GROMACS .gro file of N, CA and C in nm:
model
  267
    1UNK      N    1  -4.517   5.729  13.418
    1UNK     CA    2  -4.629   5.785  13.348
    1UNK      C    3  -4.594   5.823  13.205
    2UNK      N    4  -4.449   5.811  13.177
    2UNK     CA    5  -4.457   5.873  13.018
    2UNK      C    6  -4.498   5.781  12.915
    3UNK      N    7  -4.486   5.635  13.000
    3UNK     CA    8  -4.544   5.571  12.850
    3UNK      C    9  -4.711   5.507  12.860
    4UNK      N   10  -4.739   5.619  12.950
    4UNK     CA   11  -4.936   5.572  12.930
    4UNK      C   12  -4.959   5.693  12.828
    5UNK      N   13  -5.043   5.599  12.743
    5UNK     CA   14  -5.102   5.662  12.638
    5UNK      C   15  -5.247   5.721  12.637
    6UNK      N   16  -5.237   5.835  12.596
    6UNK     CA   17  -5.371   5.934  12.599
    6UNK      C   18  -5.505   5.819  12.548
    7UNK      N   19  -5.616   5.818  12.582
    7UNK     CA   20  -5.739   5.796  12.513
    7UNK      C   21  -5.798   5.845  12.417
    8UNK      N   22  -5.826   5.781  12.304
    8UNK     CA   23  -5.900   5.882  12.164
    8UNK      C   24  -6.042   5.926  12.253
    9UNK      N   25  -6.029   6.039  12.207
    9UNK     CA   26  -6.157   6.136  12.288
    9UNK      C   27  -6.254   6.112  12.163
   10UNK      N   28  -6.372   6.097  12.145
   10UNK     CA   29  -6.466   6.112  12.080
   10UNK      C   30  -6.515   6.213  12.033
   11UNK      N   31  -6.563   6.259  11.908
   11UNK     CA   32  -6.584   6.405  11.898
   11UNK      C   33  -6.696   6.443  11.873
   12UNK      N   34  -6.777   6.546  11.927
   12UNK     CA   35  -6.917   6.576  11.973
   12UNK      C   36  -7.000   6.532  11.885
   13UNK      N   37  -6.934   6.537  11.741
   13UNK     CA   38  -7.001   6.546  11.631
   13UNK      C   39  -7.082   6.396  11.646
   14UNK      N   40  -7.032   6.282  11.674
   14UNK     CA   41  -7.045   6.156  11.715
   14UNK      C   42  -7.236   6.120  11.760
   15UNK      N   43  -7.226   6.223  11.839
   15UNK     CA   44  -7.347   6.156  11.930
   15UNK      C   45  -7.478   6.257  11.843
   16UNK      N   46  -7.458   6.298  11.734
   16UNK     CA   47  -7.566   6.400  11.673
   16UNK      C   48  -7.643   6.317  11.593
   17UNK      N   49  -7.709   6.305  11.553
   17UNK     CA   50  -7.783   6.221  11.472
   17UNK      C   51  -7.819   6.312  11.359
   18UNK      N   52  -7.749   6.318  11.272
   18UNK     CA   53  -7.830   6.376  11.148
   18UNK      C   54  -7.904   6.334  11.074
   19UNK      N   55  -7.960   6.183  11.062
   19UNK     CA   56  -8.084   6.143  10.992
   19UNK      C   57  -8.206   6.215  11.073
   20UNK      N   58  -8.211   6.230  11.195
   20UNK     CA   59  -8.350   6.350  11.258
   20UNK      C   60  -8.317   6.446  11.176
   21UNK      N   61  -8.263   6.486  11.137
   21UNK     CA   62  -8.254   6.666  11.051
   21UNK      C   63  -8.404   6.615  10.961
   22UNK      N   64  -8.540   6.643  10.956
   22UNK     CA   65  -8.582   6.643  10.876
   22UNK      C   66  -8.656   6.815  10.841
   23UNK      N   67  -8.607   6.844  10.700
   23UNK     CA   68  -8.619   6.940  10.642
   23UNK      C   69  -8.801   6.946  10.618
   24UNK      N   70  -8.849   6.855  10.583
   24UNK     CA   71  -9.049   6.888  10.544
   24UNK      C   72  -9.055   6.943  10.689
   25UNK      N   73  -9.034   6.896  10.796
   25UNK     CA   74  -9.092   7.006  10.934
   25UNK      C   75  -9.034   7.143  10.957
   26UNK      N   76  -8.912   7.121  10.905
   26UNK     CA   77  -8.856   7.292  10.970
   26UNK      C   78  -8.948   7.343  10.830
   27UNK      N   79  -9.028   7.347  10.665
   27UNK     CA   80  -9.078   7.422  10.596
   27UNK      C   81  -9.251   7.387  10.652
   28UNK      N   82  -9.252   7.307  10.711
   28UNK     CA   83  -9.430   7.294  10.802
   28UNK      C   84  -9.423   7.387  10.900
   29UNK      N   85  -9.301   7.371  10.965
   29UNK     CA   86  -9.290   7.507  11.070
   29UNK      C   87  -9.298   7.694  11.021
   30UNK      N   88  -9.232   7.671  10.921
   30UNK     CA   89  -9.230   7.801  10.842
   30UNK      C   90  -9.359   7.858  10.759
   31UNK      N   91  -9.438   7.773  10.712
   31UNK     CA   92  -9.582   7.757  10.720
   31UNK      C   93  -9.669   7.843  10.806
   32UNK      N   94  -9.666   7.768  10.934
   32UNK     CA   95  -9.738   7.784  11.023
   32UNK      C   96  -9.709   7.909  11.094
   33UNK      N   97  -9.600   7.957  11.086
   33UNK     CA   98  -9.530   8.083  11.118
   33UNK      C   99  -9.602   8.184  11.050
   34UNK      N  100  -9.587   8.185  10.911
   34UNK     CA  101  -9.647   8.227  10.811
   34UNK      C  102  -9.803   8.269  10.816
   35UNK      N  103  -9.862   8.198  10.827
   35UNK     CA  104  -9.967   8.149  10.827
   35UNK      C  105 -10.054   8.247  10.963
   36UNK      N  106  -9.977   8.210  11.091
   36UNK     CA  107 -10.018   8.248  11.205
   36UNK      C  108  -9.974   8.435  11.207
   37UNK      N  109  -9.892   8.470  11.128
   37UNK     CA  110  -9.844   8.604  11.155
   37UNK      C  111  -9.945   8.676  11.039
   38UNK      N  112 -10.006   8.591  10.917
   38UNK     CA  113 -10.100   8.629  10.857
   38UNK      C  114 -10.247   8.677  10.944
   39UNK      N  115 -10.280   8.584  11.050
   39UNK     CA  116 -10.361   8.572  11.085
   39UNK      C  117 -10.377   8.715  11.189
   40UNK      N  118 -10.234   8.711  11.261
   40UNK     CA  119 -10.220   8.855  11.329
   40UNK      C  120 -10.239   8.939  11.300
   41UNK      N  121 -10.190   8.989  11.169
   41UNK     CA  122 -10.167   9.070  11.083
   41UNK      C  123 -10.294   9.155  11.053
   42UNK      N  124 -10.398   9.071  10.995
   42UNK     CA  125 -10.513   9.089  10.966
   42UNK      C  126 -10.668   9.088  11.092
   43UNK      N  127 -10.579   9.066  11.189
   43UNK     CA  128 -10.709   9.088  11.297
   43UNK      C  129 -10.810   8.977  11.272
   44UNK      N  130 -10.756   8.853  11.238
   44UNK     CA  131 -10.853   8.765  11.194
   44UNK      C  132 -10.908   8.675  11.336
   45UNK      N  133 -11.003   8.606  11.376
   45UNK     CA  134 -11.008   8.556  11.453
   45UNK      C  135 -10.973   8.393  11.439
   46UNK      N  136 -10.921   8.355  11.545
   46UNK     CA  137 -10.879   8.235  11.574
   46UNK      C  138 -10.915   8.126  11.520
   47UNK      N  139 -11.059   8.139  11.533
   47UNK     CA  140 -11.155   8.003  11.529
   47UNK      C  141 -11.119   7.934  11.348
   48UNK      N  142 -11.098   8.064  11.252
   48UNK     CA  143 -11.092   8.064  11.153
   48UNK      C  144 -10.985   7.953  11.111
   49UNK      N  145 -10.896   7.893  11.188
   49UNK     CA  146 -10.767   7.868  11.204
   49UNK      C  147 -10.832   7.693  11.199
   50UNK      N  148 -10.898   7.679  11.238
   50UNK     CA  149 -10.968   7.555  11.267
   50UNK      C  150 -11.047   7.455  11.109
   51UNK      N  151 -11.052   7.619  11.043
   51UNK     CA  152 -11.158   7.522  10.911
   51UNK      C  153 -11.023   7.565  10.804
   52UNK      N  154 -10.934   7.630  10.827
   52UNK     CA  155 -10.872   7.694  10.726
   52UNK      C  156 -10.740   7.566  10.702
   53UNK      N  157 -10.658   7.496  10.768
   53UNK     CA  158 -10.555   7.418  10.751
   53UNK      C  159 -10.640   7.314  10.692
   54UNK      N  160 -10.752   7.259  10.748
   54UNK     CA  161 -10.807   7.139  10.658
   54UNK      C  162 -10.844   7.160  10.534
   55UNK      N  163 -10.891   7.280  10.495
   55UNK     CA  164 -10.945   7.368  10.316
   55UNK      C  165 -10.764   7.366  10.261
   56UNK      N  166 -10.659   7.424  10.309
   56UNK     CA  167 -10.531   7.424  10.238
   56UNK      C  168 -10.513   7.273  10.214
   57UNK      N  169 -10.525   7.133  10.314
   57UNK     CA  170 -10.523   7.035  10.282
   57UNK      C  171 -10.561   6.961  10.159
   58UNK      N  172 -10.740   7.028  10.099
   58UNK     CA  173 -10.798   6.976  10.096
   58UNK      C  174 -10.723   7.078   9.945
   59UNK      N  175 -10.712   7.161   9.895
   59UNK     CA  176 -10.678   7.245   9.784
   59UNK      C  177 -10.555   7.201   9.711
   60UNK      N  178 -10.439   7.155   9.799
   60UNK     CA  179 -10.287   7.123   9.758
   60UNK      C  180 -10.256   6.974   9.812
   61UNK      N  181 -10.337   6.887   9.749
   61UNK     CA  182 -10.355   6.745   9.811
   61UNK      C  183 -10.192   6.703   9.731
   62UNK      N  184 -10.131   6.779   9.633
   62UNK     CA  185  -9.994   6.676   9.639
   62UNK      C  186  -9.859   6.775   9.780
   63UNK      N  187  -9.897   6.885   9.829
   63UNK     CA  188  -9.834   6.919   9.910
   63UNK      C  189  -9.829   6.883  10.044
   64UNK      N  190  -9.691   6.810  10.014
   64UNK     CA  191  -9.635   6.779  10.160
   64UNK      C  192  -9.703   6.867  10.287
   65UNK      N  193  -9.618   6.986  10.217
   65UNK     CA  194  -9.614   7.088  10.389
   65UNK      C  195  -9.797   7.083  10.367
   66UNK      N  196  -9.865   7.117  10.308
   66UNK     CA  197 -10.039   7.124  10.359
   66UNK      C  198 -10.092   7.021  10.402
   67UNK      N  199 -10.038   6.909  10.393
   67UNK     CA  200 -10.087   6.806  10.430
   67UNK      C  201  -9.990   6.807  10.582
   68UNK      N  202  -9.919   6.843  10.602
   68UNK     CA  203  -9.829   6.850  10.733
   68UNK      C  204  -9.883   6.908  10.820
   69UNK      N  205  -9.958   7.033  10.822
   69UNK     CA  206  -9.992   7.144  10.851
   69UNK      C  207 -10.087   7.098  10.986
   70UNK      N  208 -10.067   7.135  11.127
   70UNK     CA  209 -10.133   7.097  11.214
   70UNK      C  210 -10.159   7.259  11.309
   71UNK      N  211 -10.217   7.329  11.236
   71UNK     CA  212 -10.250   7.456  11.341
   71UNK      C  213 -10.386   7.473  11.325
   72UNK      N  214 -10.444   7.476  11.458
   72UNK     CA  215 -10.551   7.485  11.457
   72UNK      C  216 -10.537   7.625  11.594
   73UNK      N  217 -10.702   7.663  11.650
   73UNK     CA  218 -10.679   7.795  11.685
   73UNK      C  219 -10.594   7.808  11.803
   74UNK      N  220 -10.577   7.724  11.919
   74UNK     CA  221 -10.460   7.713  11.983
   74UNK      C  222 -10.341   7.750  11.976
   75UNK      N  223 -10.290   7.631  11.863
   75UNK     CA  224 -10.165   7.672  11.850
   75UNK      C  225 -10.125   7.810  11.822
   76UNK      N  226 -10.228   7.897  11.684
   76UNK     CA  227 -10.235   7.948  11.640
   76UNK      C  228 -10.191   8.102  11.751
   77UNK      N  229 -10.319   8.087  11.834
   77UNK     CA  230 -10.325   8.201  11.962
   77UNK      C  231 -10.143   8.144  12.028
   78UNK      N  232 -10.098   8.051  12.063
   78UNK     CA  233  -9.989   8.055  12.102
   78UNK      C  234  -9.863   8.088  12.021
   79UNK      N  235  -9.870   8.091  11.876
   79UNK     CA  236  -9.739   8.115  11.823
   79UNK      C  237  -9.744   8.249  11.855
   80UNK      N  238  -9.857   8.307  11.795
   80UNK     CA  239  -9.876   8.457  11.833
   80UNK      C  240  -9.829   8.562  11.920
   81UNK      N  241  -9.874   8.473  12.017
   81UNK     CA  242  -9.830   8.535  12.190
   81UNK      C  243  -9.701   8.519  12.190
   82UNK      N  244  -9.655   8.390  12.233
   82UNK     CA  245  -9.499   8.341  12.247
   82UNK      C  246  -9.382   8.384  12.168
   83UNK      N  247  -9.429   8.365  12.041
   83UNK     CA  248  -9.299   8.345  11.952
   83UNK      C  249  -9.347   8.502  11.885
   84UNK      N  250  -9.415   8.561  11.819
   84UNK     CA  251  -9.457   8.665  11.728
   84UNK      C  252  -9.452   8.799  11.775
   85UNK      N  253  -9.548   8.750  11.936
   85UNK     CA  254  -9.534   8.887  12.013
   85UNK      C  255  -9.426   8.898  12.091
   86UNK      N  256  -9.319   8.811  12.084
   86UNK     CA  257  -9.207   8.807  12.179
   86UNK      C  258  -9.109   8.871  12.094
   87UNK      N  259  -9.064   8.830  11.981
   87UNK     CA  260  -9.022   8.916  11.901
   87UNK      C  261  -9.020   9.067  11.827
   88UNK      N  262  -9.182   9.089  11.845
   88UNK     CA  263  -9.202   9.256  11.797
   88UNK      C  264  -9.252   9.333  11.920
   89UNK      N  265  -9.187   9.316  12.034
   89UNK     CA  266  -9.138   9.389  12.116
   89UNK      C  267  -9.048   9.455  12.093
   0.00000   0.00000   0.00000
């Protein structure tokens, strides 16, 4: 056995794909974060959530993230709950 030679192990880093890293979604995400904790914030209702991402669309037509922007009142009621109210506990 002393002259079998070890196998090059591969290193984790290998199997990661860093071309998926795309940066416009993690600042669409931060957006919508934004956006949705505004909405908390202010006791606004939901529905509002529905005409309001297509008007930011329609205002910042060279912006990426507004044109990215997919919250409507759903999501909106779910970041809230999940992620917003899970945290300010």
């Amino acid at each position: 056995m002393s002259n079998v030679k070890p196998k090059s192990q591969n290193s984790l880093q290998m199997f990661i794909d860093k071309s998926r890293v795309d940066p416009l979604s993690d600042k669409v995400k931060d957006a919508e974060l934004l956006l949705s904790s505004y909405v908390a914030a202010h006791d606004m209702p939901f529905a509002g959530m529905d005409h309001l991402t297509p008007v930011l669309a329609r205002c910042f037509p060279d912006s990426k993230i507004a044109q990215a922007l997919s919250l409507k009142r759903t999501k909106t009621k779910c970041v809230i709950k999940n992620v917003i109210g899970v945290h300010e506990k």
